[in-house]
């Protein structure tokens, strides 16, 4: 509880990590606010069903609060409101404000426990944060949003925050790299999925670097780094040490 986990991908698609955490926290009985900026609800629901979880059922019982970013963007562009009288969480797109206060308020209200709630703990899941920059949000506004979410969800509500960001060390997108590097410094745990430097392989889809930020808690400690390779299958992901894939053995 109270942890900030950063999911980072480079030269590959790290969305399998998002699907894992979404199904994991729902099965664990946690209240989940999912800010989905990359795909539609039906996409996430189809993948979740393969993992044995129904997002539609979780929404009905109030366990899952789902923000469908694609739909919200279209509603704002065409001047429609999802619920009349209520501001859109992505209000900054309309140009009336430059900060992400409305999005933070949506998260805070969604995860604040109500009377009679029996969920084990609140979880904020964001897929993916880089989209906010593409939509025109300033890096400072994005970092402020994550800071306030950490204070509200991790510190006050004793919940967890899990965020996916795309990164490319050779990229000329300085704003995105600024956000990624800043988030790395504040993360309790970093799961960094990378594509293979040698190119495509049918038996190894990439490698994942697990960085436990021990130095964040104790200044004298070294961060613990573990590296595995992985293969994505239809319903799960297989992990193995480097050099121990079927392609080698």
PDB file of N, CA, C and O in Angstrom, residues 8 133 166-182:
ATOM      1  N   UNK A   8       7.224   1.384 -17.814  1.00  0.00           N
ATOM      2  CA  UNK A   8       7.915   2.119 -18.868  1.00  0.00           C
ATOM      3  C   UNK A   8       8.216   1.175 -20.019  1.00  0.00           C
ATOM      4  O   UNK A   8       8.637   0.033 -19.780  1.00  0.00           O
ATOM      5  N   UNK A 133       0.486  14.501 -23.004  1.00  0.00           N
ATOM      6  CA  UNK A 133       1.419  15.432 -23.651  1.00  0.00           C
ATOM      7  C   UNK A 133       1.046  15.619 -25.120  1.00  0.00           C
ATOM      8  O   UNK A 133       1.098  16.726 -25.650  1.00  0.00           O
ATOM      9  N   UNK A 166       5.461   5.841 -22.367  1.00  0.00           N
ATOM     10  CA  UNK A 166       6.337   5.404 -23.458  1.00  0.00           C
ATOM     11  C   UNK A 166       7.601   6.246 -23.419  1.00  0.00           C
ATOM     12  O   UNK A 166       7.563   7.434 -23.092  1.00  0.00           O
ATOM     13  N   UNK A 167       8.713   5.641 -23.753  1.00  0.00           N
ATOM     14  CA  UNK A 167       9.958   6.415 -23.795  1.00  0.00           C
ATOM     15  C   UNK A 167      10.850   5.885 -24.908  1.00  0.00           C
ATOM     16  O   UNK A 167      10.763   4.723 -25.301  1.00  0.00           O
ATOM     17  N   UNK A 168      11.691   6.765 -25.410  1.00  0.00           N
ATOM     18  CA  UNK A 168      12.666   6.392 -26.423  1.00  0.00           C
ATOM     19  C   UNK A 168      13.890   7.262 -26.206  1.00  0.00           C
ATOM     20  O   UNK A 168      13.839   8.479 -26.365  1.00  0.00           O
ATOM     21  N   UNK A 169      14.974   6.621 -25.791  1.00  0.00           N
ATOM     22  CA  UNK A 169      16.161   7.387 -25.421  1.00  0.00           C
ATOM     23  C   UNK A 169      16.741   8.168 -26.600  1.00  0.00           C
ATOM     24  O   UNK A 169      17.475   9.130 -26.414  1.00  0.00           O
ATOM     25  N   UNK A 170      16.434   7.752 -27.830  1.00  0.00           N
ATOM     26  CA  UNK A 170      16.928   8.457 -29.009  1.00  0.00           C
ATOM     27  C   UNK A 170      15.926   9.491 -29.524  1.00  0.00           C
ATOM     28  O   UNK A 170      16.144  10.126 -30.556  1.00  0.00           O
ATOM     29  N   UNK A 171      14.820   9.643 -28.809  1.00  0.00           N
ATOM     30  CA  UNK A 171      13.751  10.514 -29.284  1.00  0.00           C
ATOM     31  C   UNK A 171      14.140  11.989 -29.144  1.00  0.00           C
ATOM     32  O   UNK A 171      14.910  12.369 -28.265  1.00  0.00           O
ATOM     33  N   UNK A 172      13.565  12.799 -30.036  1.00  0.00           N
ATOM     34  CA  UNK A 172      13.751  14.241 -29.930  1.00  0.00           C
ATOM     35  C   UNK A 172      12.606  14.898 -29.151  1.00  0.00           C
ATOM     36  O   UNK A 172      12.540  16.128 -29.057  1.00  0.00           O
ATOM     37  N   UNK A 173      11.721  14.067 -28.601  1.00  0.00           N
ATOM     38  CA  UNK A 173      10.604  14.582 -27.804  1.00  0.00           C
ATOM     39  C   UNK A 173      11.109  14.873 -26.393  1.00  0.00           C
ATOM     40  O   UNK A 173      11.016  14.037 -25.493  1.00  0.00           O
ATOM     41  N   UNK A 174      11.643  16.060 -26.198  1.00  0.00           N
ATOM     42  CA  UNK A 174      12.260  16.411 -24.920  1.00  0.00           C
ATOM     43  C   UNK A 174      11.240  16.481 -23.790  1.00  0.00           C
ATOM     44  O   UNK A 174      11.557  16.139 -22.644  1.00  0.00           O
ATOM     45  N   UNK A 175      10.013  16.904 -24.096  1.00  0.00           N
ATOM     46  CA  UNK A 175       8.993  17.014 -23.057  1.00  0.00           C
ATOM     47  C   UNK A 175       8.660  15.651 -22.471  1.00  0.00           C
ATOM     48  O   UNK A 175       8.555  15.483 -21.258  1.00  0.00           O
ATOM     49  N   UNK A 176       8.500  14.649 -23.352  1.00  0.00           N
ATOM     50  CA  UNK A 176       8.175  13.309 -22.877  1.00  0.00           C
ATOM     51  C   UNK A 176       9.321  12.736 -22.045  1.00  0.00           C
ATOM     52  O   UNK A 176       9.088  12.127 -20.993  1.00  0.00           O
ATOM     53  N   UNK A 177      10.554  12.913 -22.505  1.00  0.00           N
ATOM     54  CA  UNK A 177      11.701  12.378 -21.766  1.00  0.00           C
ATOM     55  C   UNK A 177      11.854  13.071 -20.419  1.00  0.00           C
ATOM     56  O   UNK A 177      12.263  12.452 -19.435  1.00  0.00           O
ATOM     57  N   UNK A 178      11.513  14.365 -20.348  1.00  0.00           N
ATOM     58  CA  UNK A 178      11.546  15.083 -19.076  1.00  0.00           C
ATOM     59  C   UNK A 178      10.571  14.471 -18.083  1.00  0.00           C
ATOM     60  O   UNK A 178      10.907  14.235 -16.912  1.00  0.00           O
ATOM     61  N   UNK A 179       9.352  14.181 -18.555  1.00  0.00           N
ATOM     62  CA  UNK A 179       8.331  13.578 -17.689  1.00  0.00           C
ATOM     63  C   UNK A 179       8.761  12.177 -17.246  1.00  0.00           C
ATOM     64  O   UNK A 179       8.665  11.826 -16.066  1.00  0.00           O
ATOM     65  N   UNK A 180       9.259  11.378 -18.198  1.00  0.00           N
ATOM     66  CA  UNK A 180       9.680  10.004 -17.874  1.00  0.00           C
ATOM     67  C   UNK A 180      10.795  10.010 -16.833  1.00  0.00           C
ATOM     68  O   UNK A 180      10.740   9.276 -15.828  1.00  0.00           O
ATOM     69  N   UNK A 181      11.815  10.828 -17.033  1.00  0.00           N
ATOM     70  CA  UNK A 181      12.947  10.865 -16.104  1.00  0.00           C
ATOM     71  C   UNK A 181      12.528  11.370 -14.725  1.00  0.00           C
ATOM     72  O   UNK A 181      13.009  10.871 -13.699  1.00  0.00           O
ATOM     73  N   UNK A 182      11.632  12.337 -14.696  1.00  0.00           N
ATOM     74  CA  UNK A 182      11.145  12.853 -13.412  1.00  0.00           C
ATOM     75  C   UNK A 182      10.376  11.782 -12.650  1.00  0.00           C
ATOM     76  O   UNK A 182      10.560  11.606 -11.438  1.00  0.00           O
TER      77      UNK A 182
END
